[in-house]
mmCIF file of C-alpha atoms in Angstrom:
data_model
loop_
_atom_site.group_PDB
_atom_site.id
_atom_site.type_symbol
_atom_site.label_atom_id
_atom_site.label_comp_id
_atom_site.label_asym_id
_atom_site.label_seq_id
_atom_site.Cartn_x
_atom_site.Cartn_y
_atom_site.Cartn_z
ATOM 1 C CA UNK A 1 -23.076 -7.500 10.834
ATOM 2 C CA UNK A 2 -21.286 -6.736 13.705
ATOM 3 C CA UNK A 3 -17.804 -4.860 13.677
ATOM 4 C CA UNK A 4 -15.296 -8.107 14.241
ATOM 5 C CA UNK A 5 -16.527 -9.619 11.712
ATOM 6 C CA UNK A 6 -16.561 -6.715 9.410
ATOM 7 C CA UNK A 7 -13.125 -6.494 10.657
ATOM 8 C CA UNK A 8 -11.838 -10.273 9.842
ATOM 9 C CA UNK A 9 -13.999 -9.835 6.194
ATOM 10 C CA UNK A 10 -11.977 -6.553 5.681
ATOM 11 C CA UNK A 11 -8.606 -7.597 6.530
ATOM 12 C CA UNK A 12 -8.982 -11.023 4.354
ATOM 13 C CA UNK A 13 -9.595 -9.241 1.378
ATOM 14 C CA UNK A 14 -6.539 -6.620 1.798
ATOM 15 C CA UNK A 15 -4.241 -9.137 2.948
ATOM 16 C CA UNK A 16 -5.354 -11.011 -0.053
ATOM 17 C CA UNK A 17 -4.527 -7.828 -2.403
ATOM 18 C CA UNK A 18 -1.250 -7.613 -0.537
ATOM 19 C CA UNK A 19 -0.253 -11.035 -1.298
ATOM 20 C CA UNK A 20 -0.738 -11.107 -4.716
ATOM 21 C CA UNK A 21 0.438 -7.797 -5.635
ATOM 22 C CA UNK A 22 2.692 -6.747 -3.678
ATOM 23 C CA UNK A 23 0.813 -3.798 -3.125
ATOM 24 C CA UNK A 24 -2.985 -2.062 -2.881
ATOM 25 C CA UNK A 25 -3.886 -3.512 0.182
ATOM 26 C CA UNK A 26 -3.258 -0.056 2.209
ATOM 27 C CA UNK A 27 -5.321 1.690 -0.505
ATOM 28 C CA UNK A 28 -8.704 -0.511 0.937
ATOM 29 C CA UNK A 29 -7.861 -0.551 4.328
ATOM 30 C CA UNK A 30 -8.129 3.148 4.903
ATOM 31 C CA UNK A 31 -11.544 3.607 3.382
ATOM 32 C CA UNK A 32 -12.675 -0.008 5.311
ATOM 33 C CA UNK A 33 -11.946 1.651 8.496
ATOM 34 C CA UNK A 34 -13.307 4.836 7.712
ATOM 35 C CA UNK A 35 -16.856 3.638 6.266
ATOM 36 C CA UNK A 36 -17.417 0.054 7.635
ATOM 37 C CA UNK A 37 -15.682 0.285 10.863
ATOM 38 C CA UNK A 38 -16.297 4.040 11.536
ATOM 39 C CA UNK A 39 -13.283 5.520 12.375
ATOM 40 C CA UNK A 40 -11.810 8.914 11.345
ATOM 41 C CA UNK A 41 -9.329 9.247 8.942
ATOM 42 C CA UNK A 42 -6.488 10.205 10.806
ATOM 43 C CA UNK A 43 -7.388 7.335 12.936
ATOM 44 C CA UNK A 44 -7.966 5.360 9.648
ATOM 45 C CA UNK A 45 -4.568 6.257 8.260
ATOM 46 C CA UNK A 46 -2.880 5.198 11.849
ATOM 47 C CA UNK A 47 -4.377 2.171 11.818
ATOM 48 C CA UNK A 48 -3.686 0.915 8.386
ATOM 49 C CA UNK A 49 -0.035 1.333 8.769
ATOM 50 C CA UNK A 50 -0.151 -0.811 11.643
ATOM 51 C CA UNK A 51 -1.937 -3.872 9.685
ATOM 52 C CA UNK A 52 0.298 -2.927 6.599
ATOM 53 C CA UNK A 53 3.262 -3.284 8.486
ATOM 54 C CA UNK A 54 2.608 -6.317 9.748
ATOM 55 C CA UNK A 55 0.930 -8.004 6.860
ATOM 56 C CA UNK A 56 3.909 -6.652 4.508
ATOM 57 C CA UNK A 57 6.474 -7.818 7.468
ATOM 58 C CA UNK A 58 5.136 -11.139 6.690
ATOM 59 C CA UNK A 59 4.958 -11.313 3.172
ATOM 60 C CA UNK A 60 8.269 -10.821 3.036
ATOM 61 C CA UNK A 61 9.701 -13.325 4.707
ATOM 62 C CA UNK A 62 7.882 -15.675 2.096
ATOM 63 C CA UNK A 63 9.358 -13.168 -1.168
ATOM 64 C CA UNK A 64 12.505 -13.638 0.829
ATOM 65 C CA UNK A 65 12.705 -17.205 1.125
ATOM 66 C CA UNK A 66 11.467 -17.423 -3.071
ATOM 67 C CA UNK A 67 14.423 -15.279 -3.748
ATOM 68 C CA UNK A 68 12.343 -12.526 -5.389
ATOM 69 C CA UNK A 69 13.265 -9.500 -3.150
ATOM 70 C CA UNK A 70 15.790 -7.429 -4.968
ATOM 71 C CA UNK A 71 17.853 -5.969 -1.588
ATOM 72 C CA UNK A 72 20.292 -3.890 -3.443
ATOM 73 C CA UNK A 73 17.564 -1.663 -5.075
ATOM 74 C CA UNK A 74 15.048 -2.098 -2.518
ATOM 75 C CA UNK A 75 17.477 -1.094 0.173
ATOM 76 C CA UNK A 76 18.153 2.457 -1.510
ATOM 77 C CA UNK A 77 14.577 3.258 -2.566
ATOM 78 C CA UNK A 78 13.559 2.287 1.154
ATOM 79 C CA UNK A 79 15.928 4.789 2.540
ATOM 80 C CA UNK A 80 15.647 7.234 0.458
ATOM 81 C CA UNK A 81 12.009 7.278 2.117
ATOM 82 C CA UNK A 82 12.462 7.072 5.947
ATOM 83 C CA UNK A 83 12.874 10.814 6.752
ATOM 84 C CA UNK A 84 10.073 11.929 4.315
ATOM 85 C CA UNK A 85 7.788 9.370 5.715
ATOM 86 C CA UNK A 86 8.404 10.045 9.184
ATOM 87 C CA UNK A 87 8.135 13.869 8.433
ATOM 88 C CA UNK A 88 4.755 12.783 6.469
ATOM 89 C CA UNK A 89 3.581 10.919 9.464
ATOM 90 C CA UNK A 90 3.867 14.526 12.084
ATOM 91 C CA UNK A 91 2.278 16.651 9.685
ATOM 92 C CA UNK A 92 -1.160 14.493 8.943
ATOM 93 C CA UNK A 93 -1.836 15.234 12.669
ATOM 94 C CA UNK A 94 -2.434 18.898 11.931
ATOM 95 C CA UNK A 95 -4.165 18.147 8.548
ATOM 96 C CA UNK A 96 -8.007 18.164 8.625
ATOM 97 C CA UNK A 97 -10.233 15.401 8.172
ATOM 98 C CA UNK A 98 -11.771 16.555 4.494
ATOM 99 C CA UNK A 99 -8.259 17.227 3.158
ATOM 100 C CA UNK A 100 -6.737 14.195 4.069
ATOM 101 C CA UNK A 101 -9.664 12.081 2.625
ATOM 102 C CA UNK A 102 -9.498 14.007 -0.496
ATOM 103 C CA UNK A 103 -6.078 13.597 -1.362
ATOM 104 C CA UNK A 104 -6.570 9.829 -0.374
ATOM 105 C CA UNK A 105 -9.161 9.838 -3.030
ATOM 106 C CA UNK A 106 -6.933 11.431 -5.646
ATOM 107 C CA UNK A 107 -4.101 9.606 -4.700
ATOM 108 C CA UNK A 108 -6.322 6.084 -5.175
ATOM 109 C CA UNK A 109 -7.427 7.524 -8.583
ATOM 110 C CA UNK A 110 -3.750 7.994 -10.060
ATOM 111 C CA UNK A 111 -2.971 4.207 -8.356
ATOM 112 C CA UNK A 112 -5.543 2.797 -10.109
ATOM 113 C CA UNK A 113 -5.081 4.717 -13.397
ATOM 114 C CA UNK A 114 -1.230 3.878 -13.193
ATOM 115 C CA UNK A 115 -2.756 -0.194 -12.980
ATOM 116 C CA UNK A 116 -4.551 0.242 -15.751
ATOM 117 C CA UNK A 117 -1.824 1.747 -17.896
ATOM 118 C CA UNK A 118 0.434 -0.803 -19.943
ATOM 119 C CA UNK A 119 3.519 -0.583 -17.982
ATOM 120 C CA UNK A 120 6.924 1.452 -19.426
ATOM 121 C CA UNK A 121 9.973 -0.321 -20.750
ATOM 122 C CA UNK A 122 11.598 -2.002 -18.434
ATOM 123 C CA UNK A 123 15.515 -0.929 -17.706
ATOM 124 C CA UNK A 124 18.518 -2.655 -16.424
ATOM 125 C CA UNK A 125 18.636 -2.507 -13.023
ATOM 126 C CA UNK A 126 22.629 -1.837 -12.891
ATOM 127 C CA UNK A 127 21.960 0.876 -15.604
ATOM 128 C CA UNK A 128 19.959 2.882 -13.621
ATOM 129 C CA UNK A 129 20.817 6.062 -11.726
ATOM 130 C CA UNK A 130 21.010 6.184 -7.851
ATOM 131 C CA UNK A 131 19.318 9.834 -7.787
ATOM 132 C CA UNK A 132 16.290 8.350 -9.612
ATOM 133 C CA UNK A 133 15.972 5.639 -7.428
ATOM 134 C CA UNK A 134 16.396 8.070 -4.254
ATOM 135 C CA UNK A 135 13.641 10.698 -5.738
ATOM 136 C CA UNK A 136 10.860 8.207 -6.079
ATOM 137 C CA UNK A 137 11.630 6.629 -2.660
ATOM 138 C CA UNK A 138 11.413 9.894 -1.027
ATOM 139 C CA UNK A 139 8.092 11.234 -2.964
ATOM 140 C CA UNK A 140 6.748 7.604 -2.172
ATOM 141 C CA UNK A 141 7.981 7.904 1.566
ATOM 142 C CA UNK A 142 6.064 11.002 2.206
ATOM 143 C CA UNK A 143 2.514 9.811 0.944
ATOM 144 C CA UNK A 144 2.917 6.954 2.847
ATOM 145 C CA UNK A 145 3.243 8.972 6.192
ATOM 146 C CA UNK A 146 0.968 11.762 5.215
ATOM 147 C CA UNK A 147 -1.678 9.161 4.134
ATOM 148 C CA UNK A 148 -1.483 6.022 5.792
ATOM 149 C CA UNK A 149 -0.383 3.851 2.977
ATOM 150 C CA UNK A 150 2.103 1.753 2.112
ATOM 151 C CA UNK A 151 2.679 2.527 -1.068
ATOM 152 C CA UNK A 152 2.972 -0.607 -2.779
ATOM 153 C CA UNK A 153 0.497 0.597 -5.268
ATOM 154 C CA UNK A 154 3.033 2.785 -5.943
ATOM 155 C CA UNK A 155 6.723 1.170 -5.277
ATOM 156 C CA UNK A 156 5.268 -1.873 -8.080
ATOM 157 C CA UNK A 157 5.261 0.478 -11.065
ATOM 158 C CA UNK A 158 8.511 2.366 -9.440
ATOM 159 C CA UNK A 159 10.635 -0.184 -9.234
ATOM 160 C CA UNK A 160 9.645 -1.910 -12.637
ATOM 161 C CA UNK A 161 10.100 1.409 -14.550
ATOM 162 C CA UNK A 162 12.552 3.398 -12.152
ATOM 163 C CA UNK A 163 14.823 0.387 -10.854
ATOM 164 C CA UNK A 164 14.508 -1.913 -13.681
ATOM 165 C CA UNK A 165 13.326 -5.076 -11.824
ATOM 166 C CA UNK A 166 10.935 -7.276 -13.129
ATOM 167 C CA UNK A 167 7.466 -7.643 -11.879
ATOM 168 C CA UNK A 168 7.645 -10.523 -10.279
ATOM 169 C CA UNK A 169 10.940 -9.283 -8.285
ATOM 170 C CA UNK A 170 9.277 -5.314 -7.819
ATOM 171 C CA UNK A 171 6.168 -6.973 -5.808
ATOM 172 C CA UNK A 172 8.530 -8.982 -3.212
ATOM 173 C CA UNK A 173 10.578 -5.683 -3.010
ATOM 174 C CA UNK A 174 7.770 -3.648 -2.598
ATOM 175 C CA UNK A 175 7.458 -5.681 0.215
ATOM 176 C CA UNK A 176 10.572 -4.310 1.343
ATOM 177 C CA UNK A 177 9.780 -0.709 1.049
ATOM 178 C CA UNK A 178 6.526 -0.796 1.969
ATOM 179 C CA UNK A 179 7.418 -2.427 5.792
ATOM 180 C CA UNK A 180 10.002 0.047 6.125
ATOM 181 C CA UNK A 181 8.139 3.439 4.955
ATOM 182 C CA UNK A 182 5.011 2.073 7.274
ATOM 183 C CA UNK A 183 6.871 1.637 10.563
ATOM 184 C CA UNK A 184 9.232 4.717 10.047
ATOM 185 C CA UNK A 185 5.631 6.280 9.400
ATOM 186 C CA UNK A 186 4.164 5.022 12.690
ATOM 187 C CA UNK A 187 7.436 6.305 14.420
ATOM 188 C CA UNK A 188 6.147 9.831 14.125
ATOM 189 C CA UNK A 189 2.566 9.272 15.667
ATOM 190 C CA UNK A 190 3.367 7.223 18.851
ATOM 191 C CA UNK A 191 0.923 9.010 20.220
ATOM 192 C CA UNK A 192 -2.246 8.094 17.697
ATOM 193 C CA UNK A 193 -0.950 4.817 17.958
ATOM 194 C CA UNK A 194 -1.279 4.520 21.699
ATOM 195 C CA UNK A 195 -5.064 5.398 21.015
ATOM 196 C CA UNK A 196 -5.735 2.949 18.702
ATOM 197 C CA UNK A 197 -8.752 0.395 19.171
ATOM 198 C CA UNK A 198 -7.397 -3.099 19.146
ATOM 199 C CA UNK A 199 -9.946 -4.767 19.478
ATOM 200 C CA UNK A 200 -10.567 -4.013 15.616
ATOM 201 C CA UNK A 201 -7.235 -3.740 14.793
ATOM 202 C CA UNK A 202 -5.918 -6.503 15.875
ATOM 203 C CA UNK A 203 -8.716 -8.839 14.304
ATOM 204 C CA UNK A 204 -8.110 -6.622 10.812
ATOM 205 C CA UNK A 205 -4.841 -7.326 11.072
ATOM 206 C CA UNK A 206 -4.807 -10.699 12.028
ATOM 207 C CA UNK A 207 -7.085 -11.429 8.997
ATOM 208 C CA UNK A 208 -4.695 -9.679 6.450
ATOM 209 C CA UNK A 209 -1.881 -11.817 7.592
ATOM 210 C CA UNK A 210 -3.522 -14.829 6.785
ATOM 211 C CA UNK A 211 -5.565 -13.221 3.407
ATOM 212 C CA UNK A 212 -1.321 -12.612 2.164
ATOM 213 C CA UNK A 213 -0.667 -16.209 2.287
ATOM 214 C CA UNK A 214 -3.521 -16.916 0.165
ATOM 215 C CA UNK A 215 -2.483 -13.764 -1.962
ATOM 216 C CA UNK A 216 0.612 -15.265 -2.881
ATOM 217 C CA UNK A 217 -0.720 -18.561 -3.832
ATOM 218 C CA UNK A 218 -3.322 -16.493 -5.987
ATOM 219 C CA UNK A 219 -0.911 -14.969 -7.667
ATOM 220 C CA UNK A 220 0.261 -18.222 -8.539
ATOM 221 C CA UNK A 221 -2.717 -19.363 -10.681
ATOM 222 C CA UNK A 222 -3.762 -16.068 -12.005
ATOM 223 C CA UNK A 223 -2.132 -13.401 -14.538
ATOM 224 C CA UNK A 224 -0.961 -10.333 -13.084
ATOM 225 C CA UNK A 225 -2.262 -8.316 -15.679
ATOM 226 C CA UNK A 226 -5.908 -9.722 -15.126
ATOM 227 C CA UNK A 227 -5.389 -9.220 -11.227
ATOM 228 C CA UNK A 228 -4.283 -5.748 -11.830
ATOM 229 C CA UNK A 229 -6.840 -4.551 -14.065
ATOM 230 C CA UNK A 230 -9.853 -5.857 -11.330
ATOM 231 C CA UNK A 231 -8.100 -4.118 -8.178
ATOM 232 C CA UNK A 232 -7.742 -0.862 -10.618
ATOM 233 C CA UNK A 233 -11.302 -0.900 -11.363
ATOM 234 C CA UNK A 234 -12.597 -1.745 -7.562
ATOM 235 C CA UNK A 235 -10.006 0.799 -6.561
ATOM 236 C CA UNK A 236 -10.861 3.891 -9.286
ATOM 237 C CA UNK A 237 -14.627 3.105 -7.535
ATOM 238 C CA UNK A 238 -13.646 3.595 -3.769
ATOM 239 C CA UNK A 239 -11.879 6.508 -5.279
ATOM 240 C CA UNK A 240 -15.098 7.835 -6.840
ATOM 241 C CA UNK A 241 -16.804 7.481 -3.713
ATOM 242 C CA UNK A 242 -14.300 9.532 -1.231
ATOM 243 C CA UNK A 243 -13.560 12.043 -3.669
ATOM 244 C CA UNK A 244 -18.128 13.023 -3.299
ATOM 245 C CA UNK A 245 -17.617 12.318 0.170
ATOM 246 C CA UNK A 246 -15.117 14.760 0.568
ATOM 247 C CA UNK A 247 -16.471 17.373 -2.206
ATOM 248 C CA UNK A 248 -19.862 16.952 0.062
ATOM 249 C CA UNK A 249 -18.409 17.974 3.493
ATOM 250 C CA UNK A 250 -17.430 21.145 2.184
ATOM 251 C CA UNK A 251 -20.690 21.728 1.214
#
């Protein structure tokens, strides 16, 4: 099969993931690049946030036009995570390979466990407390730049359980945060980005684009719960498989 198409097949699913929950689609596209499309992780994690950012980008202007992005929360959680992404995004350069594809593993495992988990009680979003809000922005900003992701794995559960919104509304915010952390990410590795191989990346990302469109319309048909619970068991898989991958290059 020959890398574009890997690439478009790739991208279509993870746009797909994007679209219809708001999140997870990051999670797949770093260990696509790195074992289908052969790329090193730090290249990997580059990459993704340039098809994340996009596909989110565009997501959101369709969460935006349903009225489901909640700006007022999403704005402050999104801040809150600009520095610590952009700081995230200078140190991964330094980082080597095996550590950064471990802690992607582990980081995949917790998602997924987190999507398997009932979710908390829901609060009131005008009950709840700024600093919250501002803490789990920033932790979430700085795996997205260390890491590649955006998050939205993440930022759902966050802003259900930290912000208050409702699921529906958390996975068009997510949106939100998860364009912002990835392109204040990508801020702090011009450089990697200048090296980046287009000719995948732009088919990958062209793919995901139109695989979010679908998403949403998915998402439209089927539970969230049931969608959920088969990304978090694909996902606790690819998890599975980096962590040996990375426990077998130290060997």
């Amino acid at each position: 099969m020959t890398t574009l198409v890997l690439a478009l097949l790739a991208g279509g699913v993870i746009g797909l993931s994007l679209g219809a929950l708001g999140g997870g689609g990051s999670v797949l596209a770093v260990p696509a690049l790195i074992y289908l499309l052969g790329f090193s992780p730090g290249a990997a994690a580059t990459s993704s946030l340039v098809i994340v950012a996009l596909t989110s980008a565009t997501a959101l202007a369709a969460h935006l036009r349903a009225g489901t992005v909640r700006l007022r929360g999403g704005a402050l959680f999104a801040a809150a995570g600009l520095v610590p992404a952009a700081l995230g995004g200078a140190l991964s350069a330094g980082l080597p390979s095996t550590l950064l594809t471990g802690a992607f593993a582990l980081v995949a495992g917790v998602a997924a466990y987190r999507m398997l988990r009932p979710s908390g009680t829901r609060r009131e979003e005008s009950t709840v407390r700024p600093s919250r809000v501002a803490l789990s922005g920033a932790g979430l900003g700085g795996v997205t730049g260390v890491l590649g992701v955006g998050g939205g794995f993440l930022a759902v559960p966050a802003l259900v359980n930290v912000v208050g919104l409702r699921m529906r509304d958390a996975v068009g915010t997510s949106l939100l945060v998860i364009t912002v952390n990835s392109l204040a990410a990508l801020a702090a590795r011009t450089g990697a980005a200048e090296q980046l191989d287009w000719a995948v990346v732009a088919p990958f990302a062209g793919a995901a684009i139109l695989g979010a469109w679908d998403g949403r319309r998915l998402a439209a048909k089927v539970t969230g719960d049931t969608l959920r619970r088969i990304f978090a068991w694909v996902l606790l898989a690819v998890s599975a498989f980096m962590l040996i991958d990375a426990l077998a290059s130290l060997g």
